[in-house]
Each structure stands twice: as C-alpha cells, then as structure tokens.
CSV table of C-alpha atoms and ligand atoms in Angstrom, one decimal:
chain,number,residue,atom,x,y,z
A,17,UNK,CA,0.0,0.0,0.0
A,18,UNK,CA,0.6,3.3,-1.0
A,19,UNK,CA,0.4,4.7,3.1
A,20,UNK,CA,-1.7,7.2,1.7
A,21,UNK,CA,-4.9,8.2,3.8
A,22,UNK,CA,-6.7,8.2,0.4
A,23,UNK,CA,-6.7,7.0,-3.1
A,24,UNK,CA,-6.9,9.3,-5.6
A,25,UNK,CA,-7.6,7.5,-9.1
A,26,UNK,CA,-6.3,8.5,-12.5
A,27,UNK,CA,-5.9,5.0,-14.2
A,28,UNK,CA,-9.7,4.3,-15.5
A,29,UNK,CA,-8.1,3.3,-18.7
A,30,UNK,CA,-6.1,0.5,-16.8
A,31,UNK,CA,-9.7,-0.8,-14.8
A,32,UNK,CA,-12.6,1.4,-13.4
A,33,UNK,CA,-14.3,1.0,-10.2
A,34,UNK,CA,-17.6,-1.1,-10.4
A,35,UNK,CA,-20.6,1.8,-10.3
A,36,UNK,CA,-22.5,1.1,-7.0
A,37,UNK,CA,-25.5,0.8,-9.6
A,38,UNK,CA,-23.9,-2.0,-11.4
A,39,UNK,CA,-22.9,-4.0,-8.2
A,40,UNK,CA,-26.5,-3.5,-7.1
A,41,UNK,CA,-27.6,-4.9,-10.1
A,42,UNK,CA,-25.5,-8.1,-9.8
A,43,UNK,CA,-25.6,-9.2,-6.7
A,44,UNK,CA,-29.6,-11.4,-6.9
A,45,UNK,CA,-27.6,-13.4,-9.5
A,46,UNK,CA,-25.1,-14.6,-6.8
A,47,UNK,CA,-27.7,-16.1,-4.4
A,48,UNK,CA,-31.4,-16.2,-4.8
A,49,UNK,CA,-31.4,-16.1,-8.7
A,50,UNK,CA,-28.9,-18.2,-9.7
A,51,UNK,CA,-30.3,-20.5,-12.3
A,52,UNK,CA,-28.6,-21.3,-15.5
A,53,UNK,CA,-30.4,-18.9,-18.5
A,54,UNK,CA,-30.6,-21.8,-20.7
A,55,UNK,CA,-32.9,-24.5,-18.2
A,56,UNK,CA,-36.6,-24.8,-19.6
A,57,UNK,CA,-37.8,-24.2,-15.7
A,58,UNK,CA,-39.4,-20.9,-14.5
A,59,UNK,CA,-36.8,-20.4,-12.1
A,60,UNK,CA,-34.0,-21.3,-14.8
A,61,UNK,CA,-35.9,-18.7,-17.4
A,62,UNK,CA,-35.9,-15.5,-15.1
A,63,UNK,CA,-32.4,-15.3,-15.3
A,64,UNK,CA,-32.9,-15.8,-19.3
A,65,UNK,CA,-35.2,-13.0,-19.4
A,66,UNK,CA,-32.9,-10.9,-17.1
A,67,UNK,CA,-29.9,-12.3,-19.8
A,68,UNK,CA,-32.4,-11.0,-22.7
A,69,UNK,CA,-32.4,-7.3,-21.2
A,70,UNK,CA,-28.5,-7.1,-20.5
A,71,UNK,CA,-28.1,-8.0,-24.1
A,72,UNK,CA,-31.2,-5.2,-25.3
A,73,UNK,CA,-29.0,-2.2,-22.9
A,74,UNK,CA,-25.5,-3.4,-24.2
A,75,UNK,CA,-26.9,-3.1,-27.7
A,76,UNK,CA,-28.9,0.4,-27.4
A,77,UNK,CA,-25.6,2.0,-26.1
A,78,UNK,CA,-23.9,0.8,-29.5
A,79,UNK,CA,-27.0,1.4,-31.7
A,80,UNK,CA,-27.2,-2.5,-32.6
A,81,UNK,CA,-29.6,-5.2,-32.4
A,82,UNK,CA,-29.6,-7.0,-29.8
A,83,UNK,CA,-29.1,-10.6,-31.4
A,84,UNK,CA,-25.9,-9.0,-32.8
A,85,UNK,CA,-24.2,-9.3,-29.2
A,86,UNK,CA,-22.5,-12.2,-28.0
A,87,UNK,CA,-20.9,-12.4,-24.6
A,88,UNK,CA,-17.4,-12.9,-23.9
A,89,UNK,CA,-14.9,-13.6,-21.1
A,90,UNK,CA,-13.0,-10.3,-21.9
A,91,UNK,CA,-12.1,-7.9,-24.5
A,92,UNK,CA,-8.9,-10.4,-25.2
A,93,UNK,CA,-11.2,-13.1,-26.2
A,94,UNK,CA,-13.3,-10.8,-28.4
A,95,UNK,CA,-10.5,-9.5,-30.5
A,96,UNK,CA,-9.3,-13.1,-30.9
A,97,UNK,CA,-12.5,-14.6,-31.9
A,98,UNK,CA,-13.0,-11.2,-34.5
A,99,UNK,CA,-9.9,-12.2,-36.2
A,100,UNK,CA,-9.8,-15.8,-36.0
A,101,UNK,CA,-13.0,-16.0,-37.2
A,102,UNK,CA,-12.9,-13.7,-40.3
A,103,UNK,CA,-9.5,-16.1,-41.5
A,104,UNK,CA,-11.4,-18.9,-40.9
A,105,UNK,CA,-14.2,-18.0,-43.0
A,106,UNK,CA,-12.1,-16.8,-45.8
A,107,UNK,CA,-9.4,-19.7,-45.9
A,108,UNK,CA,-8.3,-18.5,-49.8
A,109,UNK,CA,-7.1,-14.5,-47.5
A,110,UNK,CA,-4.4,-14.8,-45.6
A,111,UNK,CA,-3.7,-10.8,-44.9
A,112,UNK,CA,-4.8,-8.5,-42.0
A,113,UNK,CA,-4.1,-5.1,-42.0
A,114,UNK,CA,-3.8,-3.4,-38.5
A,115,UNK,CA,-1.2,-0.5,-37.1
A,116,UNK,CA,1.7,-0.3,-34.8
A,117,UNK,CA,-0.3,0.6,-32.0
A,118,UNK,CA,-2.5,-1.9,-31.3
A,119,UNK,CA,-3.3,-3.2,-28.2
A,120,UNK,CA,-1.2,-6.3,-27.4
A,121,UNK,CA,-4.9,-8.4,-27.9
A,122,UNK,CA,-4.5,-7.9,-31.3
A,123,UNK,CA,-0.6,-6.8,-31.5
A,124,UNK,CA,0.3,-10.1,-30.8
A,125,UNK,CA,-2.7,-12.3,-31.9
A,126,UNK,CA,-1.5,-10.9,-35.7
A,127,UNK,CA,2.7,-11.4,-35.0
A,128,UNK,CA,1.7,-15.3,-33.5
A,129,UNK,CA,-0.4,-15.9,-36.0
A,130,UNK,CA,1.5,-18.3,-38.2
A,131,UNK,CA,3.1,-20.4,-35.1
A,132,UNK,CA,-0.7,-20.6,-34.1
A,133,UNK,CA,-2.5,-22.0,-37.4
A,134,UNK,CA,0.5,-23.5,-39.4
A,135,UNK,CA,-0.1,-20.7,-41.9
A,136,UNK,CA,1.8,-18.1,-43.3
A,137,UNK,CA,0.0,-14.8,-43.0
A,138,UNK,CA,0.5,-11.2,-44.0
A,139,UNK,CA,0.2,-8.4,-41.9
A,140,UNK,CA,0.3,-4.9,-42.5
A,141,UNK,CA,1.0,-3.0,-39.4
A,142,UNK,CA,0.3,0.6,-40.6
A,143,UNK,CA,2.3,3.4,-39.0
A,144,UNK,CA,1.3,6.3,-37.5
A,145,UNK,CA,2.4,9.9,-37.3
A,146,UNK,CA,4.2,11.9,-34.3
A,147,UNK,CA,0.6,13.0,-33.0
A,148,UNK,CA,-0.7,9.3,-33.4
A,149,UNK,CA,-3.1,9.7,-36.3
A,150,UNK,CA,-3.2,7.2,-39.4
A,151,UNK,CA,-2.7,8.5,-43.5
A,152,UNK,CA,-5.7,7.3,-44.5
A,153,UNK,CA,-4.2,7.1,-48.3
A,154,UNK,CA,-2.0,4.4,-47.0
A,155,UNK,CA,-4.6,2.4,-45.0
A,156,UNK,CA,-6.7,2.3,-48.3
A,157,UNK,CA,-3.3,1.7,-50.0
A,158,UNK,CA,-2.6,-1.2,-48.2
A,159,UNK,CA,-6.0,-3.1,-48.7
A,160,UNK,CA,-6.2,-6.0,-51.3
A,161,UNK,CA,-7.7,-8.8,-53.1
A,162,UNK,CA,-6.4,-11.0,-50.2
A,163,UNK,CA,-6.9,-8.8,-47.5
A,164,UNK,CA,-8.8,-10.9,-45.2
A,165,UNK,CA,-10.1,-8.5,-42.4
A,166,UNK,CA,-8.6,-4.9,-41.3
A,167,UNK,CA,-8.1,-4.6,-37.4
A,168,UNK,CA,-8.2,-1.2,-36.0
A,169,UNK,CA,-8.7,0.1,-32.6
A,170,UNK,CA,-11.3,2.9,-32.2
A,171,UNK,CA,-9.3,4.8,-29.3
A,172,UNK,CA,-5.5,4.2,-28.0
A,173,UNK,CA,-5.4,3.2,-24.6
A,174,UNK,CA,-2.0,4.5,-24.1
A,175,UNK,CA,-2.8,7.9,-25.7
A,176,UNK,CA,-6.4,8.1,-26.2
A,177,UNK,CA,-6.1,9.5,-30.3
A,178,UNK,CA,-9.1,8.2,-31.9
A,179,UNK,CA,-9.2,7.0,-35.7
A,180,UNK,CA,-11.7,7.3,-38.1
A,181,UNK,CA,-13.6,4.5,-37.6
A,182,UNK,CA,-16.5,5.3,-39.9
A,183,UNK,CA,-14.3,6.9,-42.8
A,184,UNK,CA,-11.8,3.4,-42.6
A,185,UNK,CA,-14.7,0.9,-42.2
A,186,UNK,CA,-16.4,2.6,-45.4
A,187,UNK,CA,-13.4,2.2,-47.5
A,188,UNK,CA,-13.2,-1.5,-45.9
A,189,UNK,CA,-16.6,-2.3,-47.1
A,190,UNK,CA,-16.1,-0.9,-50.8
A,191,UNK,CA,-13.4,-3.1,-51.3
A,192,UNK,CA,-15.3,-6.2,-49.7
A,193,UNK,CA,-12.9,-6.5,-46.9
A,194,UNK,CA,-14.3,-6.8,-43.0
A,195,UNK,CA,-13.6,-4.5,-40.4
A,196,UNK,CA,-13.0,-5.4,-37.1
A,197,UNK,CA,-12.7,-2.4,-34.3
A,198,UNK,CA,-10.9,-2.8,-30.5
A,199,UNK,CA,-13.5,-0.3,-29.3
A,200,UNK,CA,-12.9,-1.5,-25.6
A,201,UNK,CA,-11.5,2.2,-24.9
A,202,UNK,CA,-14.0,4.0,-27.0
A,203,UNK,CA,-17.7,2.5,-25.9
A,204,UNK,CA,-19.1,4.6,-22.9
A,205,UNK,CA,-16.0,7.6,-23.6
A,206,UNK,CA,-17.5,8.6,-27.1
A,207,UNK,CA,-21.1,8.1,-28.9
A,208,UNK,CA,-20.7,5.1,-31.2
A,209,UNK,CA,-23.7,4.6,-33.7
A,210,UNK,CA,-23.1,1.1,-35.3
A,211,UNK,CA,-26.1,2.2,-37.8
A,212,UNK,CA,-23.8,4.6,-39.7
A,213,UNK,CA,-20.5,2.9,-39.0
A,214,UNK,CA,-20.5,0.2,-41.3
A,215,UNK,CA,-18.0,-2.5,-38.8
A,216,UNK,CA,-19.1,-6.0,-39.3
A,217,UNK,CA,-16.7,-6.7,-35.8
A,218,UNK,CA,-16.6,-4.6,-32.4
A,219,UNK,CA,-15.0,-6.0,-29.4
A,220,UNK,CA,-16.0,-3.9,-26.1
A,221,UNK,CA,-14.9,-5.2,-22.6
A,222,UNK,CA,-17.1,-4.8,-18.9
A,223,UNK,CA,-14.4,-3.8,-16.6
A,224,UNK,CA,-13.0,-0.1,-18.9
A,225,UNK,CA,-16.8,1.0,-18.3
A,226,UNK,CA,-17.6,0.3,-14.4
A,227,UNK,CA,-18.7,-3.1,-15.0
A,228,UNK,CA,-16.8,-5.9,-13.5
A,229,UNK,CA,-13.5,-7.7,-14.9
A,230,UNK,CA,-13.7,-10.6,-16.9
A,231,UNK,CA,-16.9,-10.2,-18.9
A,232,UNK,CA,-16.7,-9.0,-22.6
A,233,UNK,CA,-18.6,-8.4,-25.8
A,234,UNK,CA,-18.0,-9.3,-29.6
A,235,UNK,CA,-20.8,-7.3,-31.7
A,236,UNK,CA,-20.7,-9.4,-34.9
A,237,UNK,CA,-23.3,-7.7,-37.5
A,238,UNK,CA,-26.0,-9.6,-39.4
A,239,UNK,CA,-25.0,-11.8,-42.4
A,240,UNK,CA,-21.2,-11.6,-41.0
A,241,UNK,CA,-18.8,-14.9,-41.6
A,242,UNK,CA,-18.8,-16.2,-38.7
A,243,UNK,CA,-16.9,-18.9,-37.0
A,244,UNK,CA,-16.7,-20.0,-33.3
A,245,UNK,CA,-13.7,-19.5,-30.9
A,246,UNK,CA,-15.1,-21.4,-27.9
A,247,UNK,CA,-16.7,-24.7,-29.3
A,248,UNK,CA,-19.4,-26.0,-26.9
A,249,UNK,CA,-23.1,-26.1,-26.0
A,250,UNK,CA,-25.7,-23.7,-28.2
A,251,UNK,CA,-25.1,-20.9,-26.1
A,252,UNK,CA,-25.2,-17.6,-27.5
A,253,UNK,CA,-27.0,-18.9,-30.8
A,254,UNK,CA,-23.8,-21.4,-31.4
A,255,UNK,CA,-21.5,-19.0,-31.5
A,256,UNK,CA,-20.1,-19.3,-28.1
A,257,UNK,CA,-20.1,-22.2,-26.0
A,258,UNK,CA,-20.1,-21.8,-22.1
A,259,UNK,CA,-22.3,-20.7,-19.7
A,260,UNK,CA,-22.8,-17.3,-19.1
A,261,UNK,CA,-21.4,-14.7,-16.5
A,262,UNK,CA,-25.0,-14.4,-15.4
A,263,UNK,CA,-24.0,-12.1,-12.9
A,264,UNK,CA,-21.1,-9.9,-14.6
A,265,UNK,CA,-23.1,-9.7,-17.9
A,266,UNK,CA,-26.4,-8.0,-16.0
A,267,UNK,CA,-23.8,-5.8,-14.5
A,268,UNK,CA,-22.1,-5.0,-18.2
A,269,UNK,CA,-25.8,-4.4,-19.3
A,270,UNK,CA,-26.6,-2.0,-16.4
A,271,UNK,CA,-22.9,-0.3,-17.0
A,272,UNK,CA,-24.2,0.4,-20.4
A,273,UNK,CA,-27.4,2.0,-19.6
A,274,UNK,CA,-25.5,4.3,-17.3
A,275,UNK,CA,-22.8,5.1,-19.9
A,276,UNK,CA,-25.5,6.5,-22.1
A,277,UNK,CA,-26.6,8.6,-19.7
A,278,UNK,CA,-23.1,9.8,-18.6
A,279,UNK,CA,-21.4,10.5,-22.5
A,280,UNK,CA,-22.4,14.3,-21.9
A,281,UNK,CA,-21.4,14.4,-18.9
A,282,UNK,CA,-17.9,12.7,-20.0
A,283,UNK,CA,-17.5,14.9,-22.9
A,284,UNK,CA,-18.0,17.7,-20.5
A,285,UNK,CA,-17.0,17.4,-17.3
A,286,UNK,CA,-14.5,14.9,-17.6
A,287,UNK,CA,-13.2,17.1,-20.4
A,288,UNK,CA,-12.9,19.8,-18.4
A,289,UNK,CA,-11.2,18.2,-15.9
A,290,UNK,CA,-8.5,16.6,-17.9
A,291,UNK,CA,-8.2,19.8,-19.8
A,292,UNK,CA,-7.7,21.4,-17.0
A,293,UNK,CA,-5.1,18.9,-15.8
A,294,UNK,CA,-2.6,19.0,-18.7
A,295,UNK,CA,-2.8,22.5,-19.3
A,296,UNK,CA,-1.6,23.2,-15.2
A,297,UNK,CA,0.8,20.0,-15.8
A,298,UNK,CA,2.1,21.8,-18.9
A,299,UNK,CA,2.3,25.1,-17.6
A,300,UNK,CA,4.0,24.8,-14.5
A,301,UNK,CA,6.8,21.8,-15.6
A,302,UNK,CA,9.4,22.6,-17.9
A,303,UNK,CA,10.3,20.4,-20.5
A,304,UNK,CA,6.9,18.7,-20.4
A,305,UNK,CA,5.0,17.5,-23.6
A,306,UNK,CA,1.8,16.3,-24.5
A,307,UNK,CA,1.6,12.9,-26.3
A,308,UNK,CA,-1.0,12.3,-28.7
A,309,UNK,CA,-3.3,14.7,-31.1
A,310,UNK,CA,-4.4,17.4,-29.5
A,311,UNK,CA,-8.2,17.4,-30.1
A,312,UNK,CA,-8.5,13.9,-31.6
A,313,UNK,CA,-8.7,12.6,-28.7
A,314,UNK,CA,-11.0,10.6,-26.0
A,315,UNK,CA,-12.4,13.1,-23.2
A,316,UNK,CA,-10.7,11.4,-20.1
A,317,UNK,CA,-6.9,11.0,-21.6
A,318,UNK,CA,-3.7,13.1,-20.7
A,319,UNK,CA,-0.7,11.3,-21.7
A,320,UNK,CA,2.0,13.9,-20.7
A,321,UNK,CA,5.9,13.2,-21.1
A,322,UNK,CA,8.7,14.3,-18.3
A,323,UNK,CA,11.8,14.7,-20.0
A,324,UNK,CA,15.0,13.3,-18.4
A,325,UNK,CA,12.9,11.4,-16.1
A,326,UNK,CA,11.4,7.7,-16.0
A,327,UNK,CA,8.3,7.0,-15.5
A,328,UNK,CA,7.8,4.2,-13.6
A,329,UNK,CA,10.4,6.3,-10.6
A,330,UNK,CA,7.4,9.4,-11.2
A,331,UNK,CA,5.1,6.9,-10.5
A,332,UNK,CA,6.4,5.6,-7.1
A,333,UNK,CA,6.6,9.4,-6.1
A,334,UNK,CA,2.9,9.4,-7.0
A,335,UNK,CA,1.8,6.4,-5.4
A,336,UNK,CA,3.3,8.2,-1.9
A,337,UNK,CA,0.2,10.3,-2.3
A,338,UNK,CA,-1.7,7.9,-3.5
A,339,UNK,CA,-2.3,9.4,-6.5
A,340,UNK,CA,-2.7,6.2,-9.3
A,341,UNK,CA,-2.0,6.6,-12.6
A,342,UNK,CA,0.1,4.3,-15.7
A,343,UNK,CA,3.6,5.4,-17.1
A,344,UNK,CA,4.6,4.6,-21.1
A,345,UNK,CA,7.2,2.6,-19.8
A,346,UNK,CA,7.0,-0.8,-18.4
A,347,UNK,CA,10.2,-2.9,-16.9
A,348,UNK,CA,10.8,-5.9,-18.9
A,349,UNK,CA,13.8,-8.1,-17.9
A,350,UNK,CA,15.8,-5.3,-16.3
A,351,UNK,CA,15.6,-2.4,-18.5
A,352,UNK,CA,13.0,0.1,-19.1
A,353,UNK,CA,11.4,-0.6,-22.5
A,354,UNK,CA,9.3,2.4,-23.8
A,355,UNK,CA,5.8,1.8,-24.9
A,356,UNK,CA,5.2,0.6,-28.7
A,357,UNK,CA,2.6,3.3,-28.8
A,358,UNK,CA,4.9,5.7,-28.4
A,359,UNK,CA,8.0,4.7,-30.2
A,360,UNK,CA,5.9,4.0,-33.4
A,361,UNK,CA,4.9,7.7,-32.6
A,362,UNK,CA,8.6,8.7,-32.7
A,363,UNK,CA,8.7,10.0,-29.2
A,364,UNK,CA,12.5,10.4,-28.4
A,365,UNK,CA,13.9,8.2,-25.9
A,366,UNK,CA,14.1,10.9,-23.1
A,367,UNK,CA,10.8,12.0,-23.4
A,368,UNK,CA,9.0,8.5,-24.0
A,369,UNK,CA,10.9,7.1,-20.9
A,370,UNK,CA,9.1,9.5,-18.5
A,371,UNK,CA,5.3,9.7,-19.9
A,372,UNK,CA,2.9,9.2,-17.7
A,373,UNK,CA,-0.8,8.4,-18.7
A,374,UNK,CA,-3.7,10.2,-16.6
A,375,UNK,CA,-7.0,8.7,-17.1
A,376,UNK,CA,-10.1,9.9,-15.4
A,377,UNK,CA,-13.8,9.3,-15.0
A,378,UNK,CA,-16.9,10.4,-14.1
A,379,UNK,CA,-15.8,9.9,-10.2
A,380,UNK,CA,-13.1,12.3,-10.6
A,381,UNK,CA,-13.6,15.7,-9.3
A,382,UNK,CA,-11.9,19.5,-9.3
A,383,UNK,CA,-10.5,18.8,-6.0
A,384,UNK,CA,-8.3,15.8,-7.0
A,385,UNK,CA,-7.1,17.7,-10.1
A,386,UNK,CA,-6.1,20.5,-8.3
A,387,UNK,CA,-4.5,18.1,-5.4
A,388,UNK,CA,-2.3,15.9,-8.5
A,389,UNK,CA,-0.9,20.0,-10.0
A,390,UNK,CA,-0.4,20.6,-6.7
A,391,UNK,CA,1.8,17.4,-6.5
A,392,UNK,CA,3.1,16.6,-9.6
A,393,UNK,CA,5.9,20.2,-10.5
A,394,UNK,CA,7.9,19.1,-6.7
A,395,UNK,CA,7.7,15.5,-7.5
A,396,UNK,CA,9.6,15.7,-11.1
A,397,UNK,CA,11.9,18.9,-9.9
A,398,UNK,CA,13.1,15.9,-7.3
A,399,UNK,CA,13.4,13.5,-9.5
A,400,UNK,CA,15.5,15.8,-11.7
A,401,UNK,CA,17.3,16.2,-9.5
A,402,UNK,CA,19.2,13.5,-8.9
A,403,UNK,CA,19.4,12.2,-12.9
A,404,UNK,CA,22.3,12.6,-14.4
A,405,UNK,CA,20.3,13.1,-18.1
A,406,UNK,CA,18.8,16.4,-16.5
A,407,UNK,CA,22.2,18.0,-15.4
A,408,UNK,CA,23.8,16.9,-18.8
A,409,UNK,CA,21.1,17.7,-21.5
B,10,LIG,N1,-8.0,-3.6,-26.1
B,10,LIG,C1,-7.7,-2.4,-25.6
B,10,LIG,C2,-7.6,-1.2,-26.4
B,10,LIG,C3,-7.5,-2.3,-24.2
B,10,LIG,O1,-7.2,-1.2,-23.6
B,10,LIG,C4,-7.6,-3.5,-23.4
B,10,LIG,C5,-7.3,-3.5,-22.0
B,10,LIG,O2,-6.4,-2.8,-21.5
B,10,LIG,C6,-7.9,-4.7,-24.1
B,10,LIG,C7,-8.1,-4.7,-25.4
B,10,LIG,C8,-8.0,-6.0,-23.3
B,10,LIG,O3,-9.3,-6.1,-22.6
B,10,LIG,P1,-9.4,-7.2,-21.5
B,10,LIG,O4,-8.6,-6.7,-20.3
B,10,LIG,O5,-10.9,-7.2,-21.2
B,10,LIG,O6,-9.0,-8.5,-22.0
C-alpha cells in the first residue's frame, strides 16, 4: 500500500471502479437467482429473461440489435474470436491489415499468427504519425484482393487519439474487406452509432466501463462470416459455448445504460477536468509535452511526457500520495522498455521514458485535479534532480 490516507484514481483506462448501480444490479444473481439462463424451468428462465435485457441495454448504447451481441470472457477473447473467425471463413485471405499501435490483444494475436494455425499470413502494421493519427491514403493503399479482415482500434489506450472509424470501415466495405474495431476504450468515452459505421466486428470489454473484470462483448453484425472460438453447448445462438457470467453480464448491461446517460457528462465534465489537468501540468513543468493529437482525442486522456525522467520512478513518487495513474514505460527483464505506442509515434527516448498516462472518470472531481498540479511540478523537480540526463542535456 501506498500509506496514503486516500486514493486518488487517475488509471480508468487500466480498470474502473464497479458503479454502486452496477454491483446493485449483480448481486440477486449470486444467491437467490442463480439458475442457469438456458434451463426450460421458470426459475432457470428468469435469469434468461434478465440475460435478454443485458443484451437489449448493451446493444442500445452501440445502436445494434440485440441478437448481434455475443458475450465474452474479456475484451482479449473478443478481438481473438474477431480475427480468427474472419481467416477462418475466408481460408483463400491470408492478410490483415492493422497499425503499430494496437493493443497487445491484437498486436500479438497478428505477430503469432502463423506459429498458431501452421499458416503463413501477411500483416500490415500501418504506421502512424508523431501526434498518433493514421494516413488514411495508406490504410486504403494497403487493402487487397487478399486482405482478409482490417483490425483497427477505435481509441488508443496509451494515448487516447481516436481513428476514423466510420471513414476506414467505409473504405473496408467498398473493397469487400471486413472491419473489425478494439472499441474497448472507445464504448461509454464517445457516442458510437453502429447504424452509420459500417464494422461488421466490435469488441467492447465490462471492466473499462464500471462493470466488472472478466466479462466481454463481440458485436458481430447480421449476415457476417462467422466462425466460433469457444466450441461448446448452443449458447449464444452457437457462437459461443459456455455458460454465461450471469452475474457480470447483468452488470455489463446496467454499466451500459448508465454510460449512455453519462457520455455528456464525460464529454464535458471529464473534459474539463482533464483539460484542465494538462494545461496546469504543462504550464508549470518545464520540458513537459503532450503525447497524442491534441483534439482527436478521448475526453478522459492526458498522456504527458517528463523529460529526463522515468516514468515508472514518477510513478512511485505518486503512489506516496496515492495518486494512481500508468507510465509509457514498463520494466521488462531489467531495462526500461518504452511503450510501442509511443515509439511508433517517434517520441524520443528521453521523453517517452518518463510519460505518464492520466485517465479519469466520471468519479473524478476539481478537487483531485487541483491536489495531483499541486503534487506533480515538486515530484519531477526531485526526480530531476538526482538524474544525471537532467544536469547533462
Ligand atoms: N484492447 C484495448 C484497447 C485495451 O485497452 C484492453 C485492456 O487494456 C484490451 C483490449 C483487453 O481487454 P481485457 O482486459 O478485457 O482483455
């Protein structure tokens, strides 16, 4: 533990605290209704019914139908059954196009690809430029006859740039290519209308939108090739065997009728807050920077460098005050590796070693904001202190 008399959270990116609402919501479905949704008994088909709605609210917040959405164990599982199952349809395409700054789901899913089906595949990792955003002449460059499916995130989760979805999945569809989307940081952060953005795959996850870890969603549209990942009973029409999270999928359903009632509020308030955030964080460090595009980007996401510093030091300093929050750098076999994300942004080495990535919520407030600026210019003046890349530069 931090020995902090309070937590201060700025990671909702990493996890986000289960609403009260939801948990409200999910607890029946531990004790007195816990039959399985699929028995033919009354007490068995409540919880069916109760499966029914989650399904309904999931798809409203997406604009979808509801037959469109089947449950998963996590946004993982989604983005792997997405692609597997649009190479598996199309055995004669054996290329994906995607970008250097995927997550890892579908980062490495693509780079293991061949080891995993005995296949040799293409992929196309498209880059990005130094604020994060894609040339869309080379994503529709890239596409061809054997393209089997293009796999793009809607929203970084490192940086929070978004991508054009709806211009990328058009350009997908006139070249009778499927589009899959990693919207698990976009879905509750930004309105997403699935009747105007022509995706035929979404992958969404419970725990990024104050539902609980370790539920997940794969919206597959109508008339999609389709082909199982988990092979099993006829759950979810066939198309994924197991029984349901009863519990964490009511949750997910009540998490997504509260997100629709919170997008203003996290295109506003949130907004504010974060704005407010990296402007004091750049104003009153020097040699800070903001990674990422500067208006292109989801509501709740400051990713701010700290040159001459590392990031995971900054975050040990923050943790004192118990202040939580994710750095662009993670320590992999002894040395400090800089994010992907950023170094297929071209962040120099000084700065992308110290970035740290602020991500709020609705449960944030003014107070907390002010508390972190308050914080944060002693804490990297410190730290500057004692690197020797600081007194050298
Ligand atoms: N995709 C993105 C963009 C994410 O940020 C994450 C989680 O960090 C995932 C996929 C994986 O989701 P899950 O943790 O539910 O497997």
């Amino acid at each position: 533990m931090s020995g902090a008399d309070r937590i201060i959270y700025m990671d909702n990116n990493a996890t986000t605290m289960v609403a009260p609402e939801v948990l409200e919501a999910m607890l029946p479905y531990f004790s007195e209704l816990y039959g399985n949704p699929s028995s033919m008994h009354t007490f068995g088909g409540q919880v069916g019914r109760a499966v029914r709605t989650a399904r309904e609210q999931i798809a409203e917040l997406i604009n979808a139908d509801s037959e469109e959405i089947i449950f998963t164990s996590c946004g993982t599982e989604s983005d792997s059954t997405a692609i597997l199952a649009a190479l598996q349809a199309q055995p004669e395409k054996r290329h994906i196009v995607t970008t250097r700054v995927e997550h890892p789901a579908v980062k490495n899913l693509c780079r293991g690809l061949d080891s995993l089906t005995g296949h040799k595949h293409r992929i196309t990792e498209l880059p990005v430029e130094s604020d994060g955003t894609l040339d869309l002449q080379r994503y529709e460059d890239s596409l061809g006859d054997e393209t089997a499916i293009v796999s793009v995130m809607w929203a970084n989760n490192e940086t929070g740039v978004i991508f054009p979805i709806e211009e990328m999945a058009k350009i997908a569809k006139n070249r009778g290519v499927l589009f899959h989307t990693d919207a698990v940081q976009a879905v509750g952060k930004i309105p997403i209308d699935l009747s105007t953005v022509p995706v035929d795959f979404l992958s969404l996850s419970g725990h990024k939108l104050h539902a609980p870890k370790g539920i997940g969603v794969l919206y597959v549209r109508k008339r999609t090739p389709f082909v199982p990942f988990l092979i099993g009973g006829h759950q979810e029409h066939g198309r994924r065997g197991g029984t349901e999270n009863v519990a964490s999928l009511i949750g997910l359903g009540r998490a997504c009728e509260l997100a629709a009632r919170h997008i203003t509020e996290e295109n506003t308030t949130v907004r504010a807050l974060r704005d407010k955030l990296e402007k004091g964080l750049l104003e009153n460090i020097p040699n800070a920077l903001l990674n990422g595009h500067k208006t292109q980007r989801l509501p709740n996401t400051a990713n701010v460098s700290f040159e001459y510093v590392e990031g995971e030091a900054i975050l040990l300093h923050m943790d004192r005050f118990g202040i939580c929050a994710s750095s662009g750098s993670a320590c992999t076999s002894g040395s400090l590796e800089p994010s992907h994300v950023l170094r297929a942004m071209g962040v120099p080495f000084t700065a992308a070693h110290g970035s740290i990535r602020y991500s709020l919520s609705v449960y944030n407030n003014e107070e907390e904001v002010d508390f972190v600026l308050d914080k944060m210019p002693a804490i990297i003046a410190n730290l500057r202190e004692m690197s020797p890349f600081w007194q050298s530069k």
